[in-house]
Amino acid sequence: MSGRISIRRPDDFHLHLRDGEILRQVLPATVRQFARALIMPNLLPPIVDAHAAEQYRQRILAACPEAVEFEPLMTLYLTENTTGRDIVQAAEAGTVAAAKLYPAGATTNSDSGVRRIEAIRPVLDRMEAVDLPLCVHGEVTDPAIDVFDREEKFIDVVLEPIRKWNPDLRIVFEHITTAEAVSYVRSNSPAVAATITVHHLIINRNHLFMGGIRPHYFCLPLAKREIHRQALLAAVTGGEAMFFLGTDSAPHTESAKLNPCGCAGIFTAPVALSCLAHLFEEAGSLSRLEAFTSENGARFYRLKLNSGHLVLEKGNSPLQFRPLPVGNESIQVFDPGFPLYWDVAAPV
Ligand code: NCD
Ligand code: ZN
């Protein structure tokens, strides 16, 4: 069966591009589908001030294929040393679209993150005052808490206290994975919104152990039980305004993934819209794809909706995605476990 839809050019509100050669290799997959992306700051060292954000933005633009219109939206990485001045400078210069809270130790390159949330209260106050959105990696890091419960726990231990301290602070609960997060976001909208990834709409925790251990399905937060995946799918295909796309596409080389202590992160960028069109079509909600990819997020961030459209076409033969070469290494593309027929046709 063939098909064709045209949607407003989409945005990816959570993307890891890395730097150097990896940046150059992974960026084309994003710019072919997305007009803008919110770029995560967890480089080594992290992007902690407006100057570093601006330099990184220039490196991304320099790596863009020619004749491509792409706008990287930059973020600041919050540490316990971030000052109110850092926030004001970055917000006033218009250099960053948000600041990101990584609980220290929660995920890849989060060691410089925040250990005690109280330590950044003055910074949160300042963000609320200048209306700079806060993006949160929503997992507690207490090793005594089961890894599958860390997101739910984060709601009570971190998110709700922040909400009480700063009720007007706009917060994005990033890459949510649980039914509890879905209902928390629903009941705290419009101050709170959430990004949802492509892979968390496709895999549940069984995929991690299908016939053996599957490092390419390892990401943080971990995929949860099937009932949680169903809750995420219902939230996005229902067209609710507080949920929008953030792929969390997170490239790592094969040697970093296939390692006794392998890295968390799934590289989904090349297949993002193909997977989403497949899922929305299967749910009978193709007409709601555009809200999720191209409207809800821009409205939350108070950005203009993109002009221009993107055509997605459904062909008759399954798409093939090859690993990307990086030096003498490679980066595997996410395998959804089913054939993909939808692809980007051409911008119009
Ligand atoms: C991300 C990365 O590799 O930078 N990894 C991941 O599993 N999602 C970091 C993050 O967003 O947690
Ligand atoms: Zn991420």
mmCIF file of C-alpha atoms and ligand atoms in Angstrom, residues 14-18 40 42-43 100 102 106-110 137 139 174-175 197 199-200 218-222 247-252 257 263-266, ligand 1:
data_model
loop_
_atom_site.group_PDB
_atom_site.id
_atom_site.type_symbol
_atom_site.label_atom_id
_atom_site.label_comp_id
_atom_site.label_asym_id
_atom_site.label_seq_id
_atom_site.Cartn_x
_atom_site.Cartn_y
_atom_site.Cartn_z
ATOM 1 C CA HIS A 14 16.055 16.702 22.261
ATOM 2 C CA LEU A 15 19.086 15.773 20.207
ATOM 3 C CA HIS A 16 22.693 14.713 20.860
ATOM 4 C CA LEU A 17 24.988 15.724 18.014
ATOM 5 C CA ARG A 18 28.353 15.339 19.793
ATOM 6 C CA MET A 40 21.929 18.736 24.284
ATOM 7 C CA ASN A 42 26.489 17.001 27.536
ATOM 8 C CA LEU A 43 29.799 17.234 25.717
ATOM 9 C CA LYS A 100 19.283 21.325 31.188
ATOM 10 C CA TYR A 102 21.253 16.395 34.713
ATOM 11 C CA ALA A 106 22.100 9.828 35.916
ATOM 12 C CA THR A 107 23.340 9.243 32.363
ATOM 13 C CA THR A 108 26.097 9.663 29.751
ATOM 14 C CA ASN A 109 28.412 12.609 30.598
ATOM 15 C CA SER A 110 26.377 13.737 33.605
ATOM 16 C CA HIS A 137 16.629 14.375 32.827
ATOM 17 C CA GLU A 139 15.602 10.116 37.032
ATOM 18 C CA GLU A 174 12.517 14.916 28.968
ATOM 19 C CA HIS A 175 12.157 11.510 27.285
ATOM 20 C CA THR A 197 11.366 9.617 21.940
ATOM 21 C CA HIS A 199 12.434 4.351 20.571
ATOM 22 C CA HIS A 200 10.316 4.500 23.741
ATOM 23 C CA PHE A 218 20.184 0.277 26.015
ATOM 24 C CA CYS A 219 19.402 3.900 26.755
ATOM 25 C CA LEU A 220 18.522 6.000 29.760
ATOM 26 C CA PRO A 221 15.866 6.185 30.958
ATOM 27 C CA LEU A 222 15.482 2.458 30.298
ATOM 28 C CA THR A 247 14.227 11.950 19.680
ATOM 29 C CA ASP A 248 17.079 11.781 22.204
ATOM 30 C CA SER A 249 19.024 10.364 19.280
ATOM 31 C CA ALA A 250 22.309 9.589 21.043
ATOM 32 C CA PRO A 251 25.092 8.211 18.814
ATOM 33 C CA HIS A 252 27.875 6.089 20.284
ATOM 34 C CA LYS A 257 28.268 0.245 22.932
ATOM 35 C CA CYS A 263 27.263 3.450 26.929
ATOM 36 C CA ALA A 264 23.587 4.348 27.174
ATOM 37 C CA GLY A 265 22.119 5.900 24.052
ATOM 38 C CA ILE A 266 20.314 4.878 20.869
HETATM 39 C C1 NCD B 1 22.289 10.159 26.254
HETATM 40 C C2 NCD B 1 23.715 10.317 25.684
HETATM 41 O O1 NCD B 1 24.250 9.317 25.198
HETATM 42 O O2 NCD B 1 24.225 11.439 25.676
HETATM 43 N N1 NCD B 1 22.037 8.770 26.500
HETATM 44 C C3 NCD B 1 20.827 8.184 26.603
HETATM 45 O O3 NCD B 1 20.774 6.989 26.909
HETATM 46 N N2 NCD B 1 19.707 8.828 26.381
HETATM 47 C C4 NCD B 1 22.141 11.004 27.471
HETATM 48 C C5 NCD B 1 20.702 11.178 27.926
HETATM 49 O O4 NCD B 1 19.913 11.903 27.299
HETATM 50 O O5 NCD B 1 20.316 10.551 28.922
#
